[in-house]
Coordinates of C-alpha atoms in Angstrom, one line a residue:
M7 CA -0.1 0.0 0.3
L8 CA 3.1 2.4 0.6
L9 CA 4.2 1.9 -2.9
E10 CA 0.7 2.6 -4.2
G11 CA 0.6 5.9 -2.4
I12 CA 3.9 7.0 -3.4
E13 CA 3.1 5.9 -7.2
T14 CA -0.1 7.9 -6.8
L15 CA 1.7 10.9 -5.3
L16 CA 4.4 11.0 -8.3
V17 CA 1.6 11.0 -10.8
L18 CA -0.5 13.8 -8.8
A19 CA 2.8 15.8 -9.1
E20 CA 3.0 15.6 -12.7
E21 CA -0.7 15.9 -13.4
G22 CA -1.6 18.5 -10.9
T23 CA -5.6 17.1 -10.5
M24 CA -7.2 14.3 -8.8
S25 CA -9.2 13.7 -12.1
R26 CA -6.1 13.6 -14.4
T27 CA -4.3 11.4 -12.0
G28 CA -7.2 8.9 -11.9
S29 CA -7.6 8.7 -15.4
R30 CA -3.6 7.9 -15.8
L31 CA -3.7 5.2 -13.2
Y32 CA -7.2 3.8 -14.3
I33 CA -8.7 4.4 -11.2
S34 CA -11.8 6.6 -9.9
Q35 CA -10.7 10.2 -8.4
S36 CA -12.1 9.4 -4.9
A37 CA -9.5 6.4 -5.1
V38 CA -6.7 8.8 -5.6
S39 CA -8.0 10.7 -2.8
K40 CA -8.3 7.9 -0.4
R41 CA -4.7 6.7 -1.5
I42 CA -3.0 10.2 -0.6
A43 CA -4.8 10.2 2.6
K44 CA -3.6 6.6 3.6
L45 CA -0.2 7.8 2.6
E46 CA -0.3 10.8 4.7
A47 CA -1.6 9.0 7.8
T48 CA 1.3 6.3 7.3
L49 CA 3.7 9.2 7.4
G50 CA 2.3 11.4 9.7
T51 CA 2.4 14.4 7.5
K52 CA 0.3 16.5 4.9
L53 CA 1.3 15.9 1.6
I54 CA -1.4 17.9 -0.6
I55 CA -3.3 21.2 -0.2
P56 CA -6.4 22.0 -2.3
A57 CA -5.7 25.2 -4.6
G58 CA -9.0 25.6 -6.6
R59 CA -9.1 23.0 -9.2
L60 CA -5.4 22.1 -8.7
I61 CA -3.5 20.4 -6.0
K62 CA -0.6 22.0 -4.3
L63 CA 2.0 20.0 -3.0
T64 CA 3.3 20.6 0.4
P65 CA 7.2 21.1 1.0
D66 CA 7.4 17.6 2.7
A67 CA 5.7 16.2 -0.3
H68 CA 8.4 17.6 -2.6
A69 CA 10.9 16.5 -0.5
L70 CA 9.6 12.9 -0.4
I71 CA 9.3 13.1 -4.3
K72 CA 13.0 14.2 -4.6
N73 CA 14.3 11.6 -2.5
V74 CA 12.1 8.6 -3.1
G75 CA 11.0 9.2 -6.8
P76 CA 14.3 8.0 -8.6
S77 CA 14.6 4.9 -6.0
F78 CA 10.6 4.2 -6.7
N79 CA 11.4 4.4 -10.5
E80 CA 14.2 1.8 -10.3
I81 CA 12.5 -0.7 -8.3
R82 CA 9.7 -0.5 -10.6
G83 CA 11.8 -0.9 -13.5
L84 CA 13.4 -3.9 -11.8
I85 CA 9.9 -5.4 -11.3
F86 CA 9.1 -4.7 -14.9
E87 CA 12.4 -6.6 -16.0
H88 CA 10.9 -9.8 -14.2
Q89 CA 7.6 -9.8 -16.3
N90 CA 7.6 -12.3 -19.2
L91 CA 6.2 -11.2 -22.8
D92 CA 4.3 -13.5 -24.6
D93 CA 3.2 -13.0 -28.3
Q94 CA 0.4 -10.8 -27.5
S95 CA 1.9 -8.7 -24.5
I96 CA 2.3 -4.9 -25.4
I97 CA 5.6 -3.8 -25.9
T98 CA 5.8 0.2 -25.9
L99 CA 8.3 2.1 -27.8
D100 CA 8.9 5.6 -26.5
C101 CA 10.1 8.0 -29.0
S102 CA 11.1 11.4 -30.0
E103 CA 8.5 12.8 -32.1
T104 CA 11.0 14.0 -34.5
L105 CA 12.8 10.8 -35.0
V106 CA 9.8 8.5 -35.2
A107 CA 8.5 10.8 -38.0
G108 CA 11.9 11.2 -39.7
Y109 CA 13.3 7.8 -39.4
L110 CA 11.0 5.1 -38.1
A111 CA 7.6 5.5 -39.9
N112 CA 8.1 3.6 -42.9
A113 CA 9.9 0.9 -41.0
L114 CA 7.7 0.3 -38.2
G115 CA 4.7 0.3 -40.6
T116 CA 6.4 -2.5 -42.3
Y117 CA 6.9 -4.1 -38.7
F118 CA 3.6 -3.6 -37.2
Q119 CA 2.4 -6.0 -39.9
K120 CA 4.0 -9.1 -38.5
D121 CA 3.8 -7.5 -34.7
K122 CA 0.9 -6.0 -34.2
Y123 CA 1.3 -5.7 -30.2
I124 CA 3.4 -2.6 -30.2
S125 CA 2.5 0.5 -28.8
I126 CA 4.2 3.8 -29.6
T127 CA 4.6 7.1 -27.4
T128 CA 6.3 10.4 -27.8
H129 CA 8.0 12.4 -25.4
H130 CA 11.0 14.8 -24.8
T131 CA 14.4 12.9 -24.1
P132 CA 14.2 13.4 -20.2
V133 CA 10.8 11.8 -20.2
I134 CA 11.8 9.1 -22.6
V135 CA 14.8 8.1 -20.2
E136 CA 12.5 8.1 -16.9
N137 CA 9.9 5.7 -18.6
V138 CA 12.6 3.2 -19.7
Q139 CA 14.2 3.3 -16.2
S140 CA 11.1 3.0 -14.7
G141 CA 9.6 0.1 -16.9
K142 CA 6.7 2.2 -18.5
A143 CA 8.5 1.7 -21.9
S144 CA 10.2 -1.2 -23.1
I145 CA 12.4 0.5 -25.5
G146 CA 13.2 4.4 -26.0
F147 CA 14.4 6.2 -29.1
C148 CA 15.8 9.5 -28.2
A149 CA 18.0 12.5 -29.1
G150 CA 20.2 14.6 -27.2
H151 CA 22.5 14.1 -24.3
L152 CA 21.6 11.6 -21.8
P153 CA 22.0 12.1 -18.0
A154 CA 25.2 11.4 -16.2
Q155 CA 24.3 8.0 -14.6
Y156 CA 21.6 5.8 -15.7
S157 CA 20.9 2.1 -15.1
F158 CA 20.0 1.1 -18.9
I159 CA 21.7 0.2 -22.0
A160 CA 22.5 3.1 -24.6
E161 CA 23.2 2.4 -28.1
H162 CA 24.6 5.1 -29.9
L163 CA 23.3 5.1 -33.6
M164 CA 24.4 8.3 -35.3
D165 CA 25.2 12.0 -34.6
E166 CA 22.3 13.7 -36.4
P167 CA 23.4 17.2 -37.9
F168 CA 21.4 20.2 -38.0
K169 CA 20.9 22.9 -40.9
L170 CA 19.9 26.5 -40.6
V171 CA 16.5 26.7 -42.5
F172 CA 15.2 29.9 -43.8
K173 CA 12.9 31.6 -46.4
Q174 CA 15.7 33.6 -47.6
P175 CA 19.4 32.5 -48.9
L176 CA 21.7 32.7 -46.5
T177 CA 25.3 34.0 -47.4
A178 CA 26.6 33.9 -43.7
L179 CA 25.6 33.0 -40.2
P180 CA 22.7 35.1 -38.9
K181 CA 23.1 36.8 -35.5
A182 CA 19.7 35.5 -34.2
I183 CA 17.6 32.2 -34.6
V184 CA 15.0 30.3 -33.5
V185 CA 15.8 27.4 -31.6
N186 CA 14.2 24.6 -29.3
D187 CA 14.0 24.8 -25.7
L188 CA 17.7 25.4 -24.6
K189 CA 16.6 24.8 -20.9
N190 CA 15.8 20.9 -22.0
P191 CA 19.0 19.1 -20.6
S192 CA 19.3 17.1 -24.0
N193 CA 19.5 20.5 -25.8
I194 CA 21.8 22.6 -23.3
S195 CA 24.9 21.9 -25.2
Q196 CA 23.9 23.7 -28.1
A197 CA 23.9 27.1 -25.9
A198 CA 27.5 27.4 -25.5
V199 CA 28.3 26.4 -29.4
L200 CA 25.9 29.1 -30.3
Q201 CA 27.4 31.9 -28.0
K202 CA 30.7 30.8 -29.3
L203 CA 29.5 31.7 -33.0
G204 CA 28.1 34.8 -31.6
I205 CA 24.4 33.5 -32.4
T206 CA 21.6 34.8 -30.0
P207 CA 18.6 32.5 -29.5
L208 CA 15.9 34.9 -30.8
M209 CA 12.9 32.4 -29.6
E210 CA 12.7 29.1 -27.8
M211 CA 10.0 26.6 -29.2
D212 CA 9.1 23.4 -27.8
S213 CA 8.8 21.9 -31.4
Y214 CA 11.2 21.7 -34.3
T215 CA 8.3 21.5 -36.9
A216 CA 7.0 24.7 -35.6
S217 CA 10.6 26.6 -35.8
A218 CA 11.1 25.1 -39.4
Q219 CA 7.3 26.2 -40.3
L220 CA 8.2 30.0 -38.9
A221 CA 11.5 29.8 -40.7
L222 CA 9.9 29.0 -44.1
A223 CA 7.5 31.8 -43.5
G224 CA 10.3 34.4 -43.1
M225 CA 10.1 35.0 -39.5
A226 CA 13.7 34.1 -38.8
P227 CA 16.3 31.5 -39.5
A228 CA 15.8 28.1 -37.6
L229 CA 18.0 25.3 -36.4
V230 CA 16.5 22.3 -37.4
P231 CA 17.8 18.6 -37.2
Q232 CA 18.1 16.6 -40.2
S233 CA 15.1 14.5 -39.3
I234 CA 12.6 17.4 -39.5
V235 CA 14.0 18.6 -42.9
K236 CA 13.6 15.1 -44.2
T237 CA 10.2 14.8 -42.8
L238 CA 9.0 18.3 -44.1
S239 CA 10.5 17.7 -47.3
I240 CA 12.5 21.0 -46.9
D241 CA 14.0 21.8 -50.4
D242 CA 18.0 22.3 -50.3
K243 CA 17.6 26.1 -51.5
Y244 CA 16.1 26.8 -47.9
C245 CA 18.7 24.9 -46.0
F246 CA 22.1 26.4 -45.1
E247 CA 25.2 24.7 -43.9
S248 CA 28.9 25.5 -42.9
A249 CA 31.8 24.1 -41.0
E250 CA 30.9 26.5 -38.2
L251 CA 27.8 24.5 -37.6
A252 CA 29.5 20.9 -37.6
E253 CA 29.6 21.1 -33.9
L254 CA 26.0 21.4 -33.6
T255 CA 24.8 17.8 -33.7
R256 CA 23.0 15.7 -31.4
P257 CA 23.5 12.2 -30.6
I258 CA 20.7 9.5 -31.4
Y259 CA 20.2 6.7 -28.8
L260 CA 18.4 3.5 -28.6
I261 CA 18.0 2.9 -24.9
Y262 CA 16.4 -0.3 -23.0
R263 CA 17.0 -2.3 -19.7
Q264 CA 19.6 -5.2 -20.1
N265 CA 17.3 -7.8 -18.9
S266 CA 14.4 -6.6 -21.2
Y267 CA 16.6 -7.1 -24.1
K268 CA 16.6 -10.9 -23.2
Q269 CA 13.0 -10.9 -24.5
P270 CA 13.2 -12.0 -28.1
R271 CA 10.5 -9.6 -29.2
V272 CA 12.2 -6.7 -27.4
K273 CA 15.3 -7.9 -29.0
N274 CA 13.9 -8.1 -32.4
L275 CA 12.4 -4.5 -32.2
V276 CA 15.8 -2.8 -31.1
E277 CA 17.8 -4.7 -33.9
T278 CA 15.3 -3.7 -36.6
I279 CA 15.7 -0.2 -35.5
A280 CA 19.3 -0.3 -35.0
N281 CA 19.6 -1.7 -38.7
L282 CA 18.5 1.3 -40.0
F283 CA 21.4 3.5 -39.0
V284 CA 23.9 0.9 -40.3

C-alpha cells in the first residue's frame, strides 16, 4: 500500500489534479484521494493542499518526491524486468516525435504487419529516459545528451546534424535564430556552441516542426535537425550549412533495460531499429 501511495503522489505531482491522476492510473478520483490520505496517515504529515481545481504539494511532499522518486522508479523498473512477454503482450516504444517521423515511420509500418502488439508513445528525451528506467516503456528512441548516470543500455546510433532553415538564401551565419528549448537537458550543449559563434537564440520553441515552419514563413532562420528537414521535405535551397555548424549535432540513442533485451520480441524490435542506421 505504501508503494501504491507513492506512485499516486508521483503521478499527482505531474498531472496537478485528482481527476487527471485517476485517468492516468485507471482509478476513480475518490480512489486517488483515499490513496493520498492513507499515505499521509502512514507518514504522519500533510502532502497536498487544495488550490482551486488544482492540487498544491506541501514542502514535505516535494522532499519525499525528490528523495524517493528515483529509487521508486528503479524498483518499478526491476519489477518490470521480471515480467515475461508473450506473443500478445504490449511492447511500448517511447520515441522523440522528430525521430519517429524522420526515421521510423516506414519501417514501423512494415514491422507492425508481423507484430501488431507494439504501442508507440512520443515524449521529450528526459521523459523517455524516466519511462525506460521505470519500466513504463520497453524501449526508448531519443535524441540529445543523456544524464550522467543511468541504469540501462544506451546504444549510440548516430550524431544527427542540424541545418539552418530560412525562406531567404543565407550567405553568412545569422546573428539571431529560432531554436528549441535550450533549458531541456538534451539540448543544453547547443547554448555554448551558439554563444561561441555569436548567435543569439531569438525564440525557444517546443517543436522543431514549428521552428521550421516559422523559418519558411520568413520570420527568422531556425536551427532544424536533419530528421525534420527530411520529414517536411524542405528543399535544399532553404537549407544553409557551414563548417561552423559542424559542432551542432545531437546524438541519437536506442535505450533499453538489459534484462528486457533478453526478451526475443524486444530484441527483434531493437535490432530492426538499429539496422536502419547501419
